[in-house]
mmCIF file of C-alpha atoms and ligand atoms in Angstrom:
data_model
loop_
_atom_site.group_PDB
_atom_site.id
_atom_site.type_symbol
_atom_site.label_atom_id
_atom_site.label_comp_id
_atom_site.label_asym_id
_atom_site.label_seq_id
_atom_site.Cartn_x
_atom_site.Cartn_y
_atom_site.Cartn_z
ATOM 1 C CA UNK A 19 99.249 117.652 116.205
ATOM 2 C CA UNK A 20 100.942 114.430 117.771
ATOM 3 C CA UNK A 21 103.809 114.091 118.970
ATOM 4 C CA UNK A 22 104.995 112.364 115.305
ATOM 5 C CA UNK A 23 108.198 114.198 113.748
ATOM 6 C CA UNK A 24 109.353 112.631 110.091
ATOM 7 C CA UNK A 25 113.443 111.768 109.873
ATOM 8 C CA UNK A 26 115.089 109.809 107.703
ATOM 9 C CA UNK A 27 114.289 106.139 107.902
ATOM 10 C CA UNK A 28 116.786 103.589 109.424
ATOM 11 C CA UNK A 29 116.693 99.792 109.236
ATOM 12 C CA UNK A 30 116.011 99.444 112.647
ATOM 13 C CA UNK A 31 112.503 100.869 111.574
ATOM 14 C CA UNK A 32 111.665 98.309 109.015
ATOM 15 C CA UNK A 33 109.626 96.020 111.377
ATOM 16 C CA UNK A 34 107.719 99.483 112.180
ATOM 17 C CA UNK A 35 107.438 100.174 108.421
ATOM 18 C CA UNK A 36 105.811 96.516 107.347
ATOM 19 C CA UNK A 37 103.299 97.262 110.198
ATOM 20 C CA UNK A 38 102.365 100.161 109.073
ATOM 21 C CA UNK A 39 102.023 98.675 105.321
ATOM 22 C CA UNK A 40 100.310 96.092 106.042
ATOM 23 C CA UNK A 41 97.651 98.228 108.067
ATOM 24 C CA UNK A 42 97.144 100.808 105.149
ATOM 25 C CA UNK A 43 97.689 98.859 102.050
ATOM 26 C CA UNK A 44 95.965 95.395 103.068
ATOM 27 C CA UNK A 45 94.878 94.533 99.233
ATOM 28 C CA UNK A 46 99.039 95.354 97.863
ATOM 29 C CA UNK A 47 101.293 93.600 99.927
ATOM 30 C CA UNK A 48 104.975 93.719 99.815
ATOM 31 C CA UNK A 49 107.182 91.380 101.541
ATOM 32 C CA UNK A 50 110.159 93.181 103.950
ATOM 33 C CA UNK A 51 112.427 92.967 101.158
ATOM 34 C CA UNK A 52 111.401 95.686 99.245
ATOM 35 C CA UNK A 53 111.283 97.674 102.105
ATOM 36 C CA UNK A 54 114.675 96.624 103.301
ATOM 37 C CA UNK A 55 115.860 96.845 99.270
ATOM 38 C CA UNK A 56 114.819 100.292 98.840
ATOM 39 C CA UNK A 57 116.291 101.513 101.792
ATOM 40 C CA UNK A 58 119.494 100.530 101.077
ATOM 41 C CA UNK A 59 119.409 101.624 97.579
ATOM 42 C CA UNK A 60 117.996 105.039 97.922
ATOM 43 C CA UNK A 61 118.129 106.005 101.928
ATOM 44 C CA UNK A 62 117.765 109.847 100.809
ATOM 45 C CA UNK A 63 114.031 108.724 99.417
ATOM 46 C CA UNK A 64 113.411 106.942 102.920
ATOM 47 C CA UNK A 65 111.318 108.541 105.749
ATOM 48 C CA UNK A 66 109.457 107.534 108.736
ATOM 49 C CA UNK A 67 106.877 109.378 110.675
ATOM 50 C CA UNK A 68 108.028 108.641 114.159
ATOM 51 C CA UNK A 69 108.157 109.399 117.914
ATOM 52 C CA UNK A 70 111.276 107.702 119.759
ATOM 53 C CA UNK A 71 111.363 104.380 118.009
ATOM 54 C CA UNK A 72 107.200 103.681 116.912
ATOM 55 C CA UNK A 73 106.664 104.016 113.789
ATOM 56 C CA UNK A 74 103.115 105.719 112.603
ATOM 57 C CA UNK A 75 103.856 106.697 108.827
ATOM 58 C CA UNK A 76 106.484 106.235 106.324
ATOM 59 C CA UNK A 77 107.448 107.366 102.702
ATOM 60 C CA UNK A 78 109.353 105.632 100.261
ATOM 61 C CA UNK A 79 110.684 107.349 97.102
ATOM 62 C CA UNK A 80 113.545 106.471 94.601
ATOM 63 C CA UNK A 81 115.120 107.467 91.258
ATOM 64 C CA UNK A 82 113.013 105.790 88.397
ATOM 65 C CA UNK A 83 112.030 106.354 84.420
ATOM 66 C CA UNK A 84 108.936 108.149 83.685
ATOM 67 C CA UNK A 85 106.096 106.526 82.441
ATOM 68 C CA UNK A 86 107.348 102.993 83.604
ATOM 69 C CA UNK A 87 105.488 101.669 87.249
ATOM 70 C CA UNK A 88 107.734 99.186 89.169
ATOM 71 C CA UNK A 89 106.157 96.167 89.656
ATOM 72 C CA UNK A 90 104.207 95.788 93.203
ATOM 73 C CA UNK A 91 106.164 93.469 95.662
ATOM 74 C CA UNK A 92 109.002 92.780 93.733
ATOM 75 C CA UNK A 93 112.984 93.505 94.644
ATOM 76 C CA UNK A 94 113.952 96.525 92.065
ATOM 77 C CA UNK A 95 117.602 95.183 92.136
ATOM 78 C CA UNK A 96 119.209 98.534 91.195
ATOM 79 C CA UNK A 97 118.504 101.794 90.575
ATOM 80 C CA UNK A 98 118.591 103.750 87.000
ATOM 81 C CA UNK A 99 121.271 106.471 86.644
ATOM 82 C CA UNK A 100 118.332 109.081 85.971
ATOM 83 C CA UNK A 101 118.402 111.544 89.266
ATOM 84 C CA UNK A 102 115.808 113.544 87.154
ATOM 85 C CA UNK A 103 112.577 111.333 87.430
ATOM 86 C CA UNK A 104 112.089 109.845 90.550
ATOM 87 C CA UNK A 105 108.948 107.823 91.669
ATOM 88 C CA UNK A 106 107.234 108.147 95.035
ATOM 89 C CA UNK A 107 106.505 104.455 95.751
ATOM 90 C CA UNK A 108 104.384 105.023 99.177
ATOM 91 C CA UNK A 109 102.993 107.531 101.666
ATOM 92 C CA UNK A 110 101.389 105.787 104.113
ATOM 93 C CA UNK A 111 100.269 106.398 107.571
ATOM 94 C CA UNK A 112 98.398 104.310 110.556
ATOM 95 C CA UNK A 113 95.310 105.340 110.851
ATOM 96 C CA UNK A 114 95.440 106.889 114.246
ATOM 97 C CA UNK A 115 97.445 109.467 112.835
ATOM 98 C CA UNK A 116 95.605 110.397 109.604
ATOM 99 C CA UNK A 117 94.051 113.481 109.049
ATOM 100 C CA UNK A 118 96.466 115.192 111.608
ATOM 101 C CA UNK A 119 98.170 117.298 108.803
ATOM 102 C CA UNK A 120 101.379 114.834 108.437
ATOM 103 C CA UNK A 121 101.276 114.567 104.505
ATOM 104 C CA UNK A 122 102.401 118.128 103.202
ATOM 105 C CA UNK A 123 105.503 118.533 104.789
ATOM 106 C CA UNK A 124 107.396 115.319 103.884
ATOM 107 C CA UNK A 125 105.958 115.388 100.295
ATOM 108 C CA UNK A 126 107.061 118.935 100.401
ATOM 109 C CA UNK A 127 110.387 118.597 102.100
ATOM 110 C CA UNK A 128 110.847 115.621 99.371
ATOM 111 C CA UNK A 129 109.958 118.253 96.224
ATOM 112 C CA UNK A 130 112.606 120.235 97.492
ATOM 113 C CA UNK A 131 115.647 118.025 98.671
ATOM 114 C CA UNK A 132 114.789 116.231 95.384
ATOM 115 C CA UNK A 133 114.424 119.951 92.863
ATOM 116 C CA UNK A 134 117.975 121.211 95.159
ATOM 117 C CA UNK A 135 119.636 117.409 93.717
ATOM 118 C CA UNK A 136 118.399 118.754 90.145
ATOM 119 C CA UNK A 137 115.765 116.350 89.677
ATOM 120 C CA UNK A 138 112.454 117.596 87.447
ATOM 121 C CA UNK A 139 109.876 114.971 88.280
ATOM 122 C CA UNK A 140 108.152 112.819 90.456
ATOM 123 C CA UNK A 141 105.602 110.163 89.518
ATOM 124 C CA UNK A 142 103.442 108.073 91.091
ATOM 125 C CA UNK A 143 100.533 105.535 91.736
ATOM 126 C CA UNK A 144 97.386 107.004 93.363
ATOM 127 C CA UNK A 145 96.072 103.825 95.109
ATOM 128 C CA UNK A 146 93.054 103.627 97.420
ATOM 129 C CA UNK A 147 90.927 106.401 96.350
ATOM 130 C CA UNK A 148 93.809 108.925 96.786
ATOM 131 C CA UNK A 149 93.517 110.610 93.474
ATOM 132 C CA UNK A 150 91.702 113.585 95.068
ATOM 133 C CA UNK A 151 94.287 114.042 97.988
ATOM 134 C CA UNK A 152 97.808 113.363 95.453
ATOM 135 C CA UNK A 153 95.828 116.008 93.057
ATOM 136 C CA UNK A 154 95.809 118.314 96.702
ATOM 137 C CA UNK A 155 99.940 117.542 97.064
ATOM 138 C CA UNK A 156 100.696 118.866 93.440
ATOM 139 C CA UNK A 157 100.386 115.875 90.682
ATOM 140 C CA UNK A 158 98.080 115.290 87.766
ATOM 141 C CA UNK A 159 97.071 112.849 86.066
ATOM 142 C CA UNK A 160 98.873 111.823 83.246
ATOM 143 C CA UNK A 161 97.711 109.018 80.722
ATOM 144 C CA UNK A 162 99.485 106.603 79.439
ATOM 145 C CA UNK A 163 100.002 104.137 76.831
ATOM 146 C CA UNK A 164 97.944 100.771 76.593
ATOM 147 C CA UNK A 165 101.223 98.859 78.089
ATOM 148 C CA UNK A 166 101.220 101.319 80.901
ATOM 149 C CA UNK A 167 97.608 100.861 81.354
ATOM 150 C CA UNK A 168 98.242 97.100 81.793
ATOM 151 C CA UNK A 169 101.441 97.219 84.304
ATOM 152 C CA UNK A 170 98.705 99.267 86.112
ATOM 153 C CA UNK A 171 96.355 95.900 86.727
ATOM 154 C CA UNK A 172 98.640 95.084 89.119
ATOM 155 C CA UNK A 173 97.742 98.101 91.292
ATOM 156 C CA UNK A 174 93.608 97.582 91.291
ATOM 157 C CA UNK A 175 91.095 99.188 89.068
ATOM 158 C CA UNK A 176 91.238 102.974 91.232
ATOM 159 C CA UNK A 177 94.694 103.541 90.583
ATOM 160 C CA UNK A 178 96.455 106.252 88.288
ATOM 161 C CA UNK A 179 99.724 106.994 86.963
ATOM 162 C CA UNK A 180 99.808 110.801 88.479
ATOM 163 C CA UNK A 181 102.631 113.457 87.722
ATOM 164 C CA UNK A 182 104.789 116.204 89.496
ATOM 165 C CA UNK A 183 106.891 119.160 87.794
ATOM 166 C CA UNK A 184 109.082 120.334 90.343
ATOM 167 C CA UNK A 185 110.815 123.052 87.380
ATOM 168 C CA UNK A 186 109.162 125.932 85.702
ATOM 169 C CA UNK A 187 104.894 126.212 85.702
ATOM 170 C CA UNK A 188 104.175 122.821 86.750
ATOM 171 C CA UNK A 189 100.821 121.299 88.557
ATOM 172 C CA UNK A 190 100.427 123.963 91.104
ATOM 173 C CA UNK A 191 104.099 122.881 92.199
ATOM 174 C CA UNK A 192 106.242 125.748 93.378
ATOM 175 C CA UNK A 193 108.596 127.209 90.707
ATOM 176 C CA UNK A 194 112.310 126.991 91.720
HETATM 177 C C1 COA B 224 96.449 109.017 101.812
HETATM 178 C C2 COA B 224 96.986 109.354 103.210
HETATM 179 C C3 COA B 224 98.502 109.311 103.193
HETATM 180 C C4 COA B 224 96.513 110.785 103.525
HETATM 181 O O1 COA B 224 96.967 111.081 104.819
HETATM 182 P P1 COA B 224 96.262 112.183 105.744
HETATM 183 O O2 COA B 224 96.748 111.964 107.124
HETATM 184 O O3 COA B 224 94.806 112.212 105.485
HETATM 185 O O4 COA B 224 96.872 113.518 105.162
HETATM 186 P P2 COA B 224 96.879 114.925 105.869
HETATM 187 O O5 COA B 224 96.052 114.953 107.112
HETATM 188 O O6 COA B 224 98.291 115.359 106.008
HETATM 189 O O7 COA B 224 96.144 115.814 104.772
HETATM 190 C C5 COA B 224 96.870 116.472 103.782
HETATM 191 C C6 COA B 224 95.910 117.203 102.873
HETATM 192 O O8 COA B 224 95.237 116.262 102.033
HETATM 193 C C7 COA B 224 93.841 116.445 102.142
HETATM 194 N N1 COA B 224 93.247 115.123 101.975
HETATM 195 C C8 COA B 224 93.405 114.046 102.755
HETATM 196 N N2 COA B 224 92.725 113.010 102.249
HETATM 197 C C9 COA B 224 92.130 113.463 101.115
HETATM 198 C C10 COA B 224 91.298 112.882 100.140
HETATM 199 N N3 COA B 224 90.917 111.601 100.200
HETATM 200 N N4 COA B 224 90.862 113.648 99.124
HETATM 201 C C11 COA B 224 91.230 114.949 99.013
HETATM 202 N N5 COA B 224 92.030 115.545 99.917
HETATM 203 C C12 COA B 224 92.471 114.807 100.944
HETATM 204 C C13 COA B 224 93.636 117.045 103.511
HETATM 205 O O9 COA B 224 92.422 117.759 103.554
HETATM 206 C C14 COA B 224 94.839 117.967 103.607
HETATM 207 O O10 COA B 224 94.630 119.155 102.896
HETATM 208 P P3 COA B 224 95.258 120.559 103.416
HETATM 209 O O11 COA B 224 96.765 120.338 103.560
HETATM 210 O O12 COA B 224 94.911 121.524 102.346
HETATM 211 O O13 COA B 224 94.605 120.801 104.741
HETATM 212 C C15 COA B 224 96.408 108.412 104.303
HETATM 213 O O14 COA B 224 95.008 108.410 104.218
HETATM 214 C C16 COA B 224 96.896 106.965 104.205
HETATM 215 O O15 COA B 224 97.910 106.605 104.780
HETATM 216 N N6 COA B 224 96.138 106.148 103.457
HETATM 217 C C17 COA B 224 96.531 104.715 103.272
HETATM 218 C C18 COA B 224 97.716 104.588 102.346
HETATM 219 C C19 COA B 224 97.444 105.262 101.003
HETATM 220 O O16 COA B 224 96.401 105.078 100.405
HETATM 221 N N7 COA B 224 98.435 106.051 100.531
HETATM 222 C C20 COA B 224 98.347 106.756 99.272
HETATM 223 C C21 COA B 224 98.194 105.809 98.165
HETATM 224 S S1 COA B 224 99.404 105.990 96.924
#
């Protein structure tokens, strides 16, 4: 293992954030906006895989409607009062620390902070040939209406509108 810890994110580690963005989703780019937009709205959704001050990895989640994707690159400007569903917006790492094991414990340390808040869901977009790994992290699969099927364009032909129970016999998710 590296010596990578996640903590909350901070703005100072935007610039570190866009690099790592850029690097690992080069065909959906997002301007520093968003990044600085969601951060402010939801910090508690907002973590960075970091030693000192570099920034290798980050995850970006926020309160959001099931079965409704936020359009890519675009300022949310607000959130909705659900704190049930929530959508995990990225996971992304540089590639010199992939496959070191980093994933798990900030999805899982986000399923719980998130199930101890009361929340009951988390959705999200598998991008980049992740379905295989999300399906690995807990979420299935769920499909969706023809309008969902179009908002999904946006996100590339691989992608998929994947779910997470955290409450009762869910997706291989812990019970709470
Ligand atoms: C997807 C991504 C976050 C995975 O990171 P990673 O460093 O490989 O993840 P980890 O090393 O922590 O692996 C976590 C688990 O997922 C598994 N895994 C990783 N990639 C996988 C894949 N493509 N298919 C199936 N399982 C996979 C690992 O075997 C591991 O399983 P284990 O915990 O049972 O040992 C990383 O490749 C990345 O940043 N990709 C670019 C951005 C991206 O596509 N993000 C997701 C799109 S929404």
């Amino acid at each position: 293992m590296s010596g990578f810890a996640w903590r909350p994110m901070r703005p100072a580690d935007i610039d570190g954030v866009v690099d790592v963005a850029r690097v690992a989703f080069p065909d959906h780019f997002e301007a520093r906006e968003c990044f600085e937009e969601r951060l402010a709205l939801f910090p508690q959704g907002c973590f960075v895989l970091a030693s000192d001050e570099e920034v290798k990895g980050y995850l970006i989640a926020y309160p959001w409607a099931l079965g409704s994707v936020p359009p890519l690159n675009s300022l949310l400007g607000g959130l909705p009062e659900t704190r049930a569903e929530f959508y995990l917006h990225d996971l992304a790492f540089h590639p010199h620390v992939r496959g070191q094991g980093h994933a798990r414990p900030i999805v899982e340390r986000l399923a719980a902070e998130l199930r101890a808040a009361g929340a009951e869901r988390i959705a999200l977009v598998s991008v980049n040939d992740s379905l295989a790994f999300w399906r690995g992290m807990g979420f299935e699969p769920v499909s969706g209406d023809e309008a969902m099927r179009r908002k999904l364009e946006s996100y590339g032909g691989d992608s998929t509108y994947m779910m997470r129970k955290l409450r009762g016999a869910a997706n291989g998710a812990p019970a709470s």
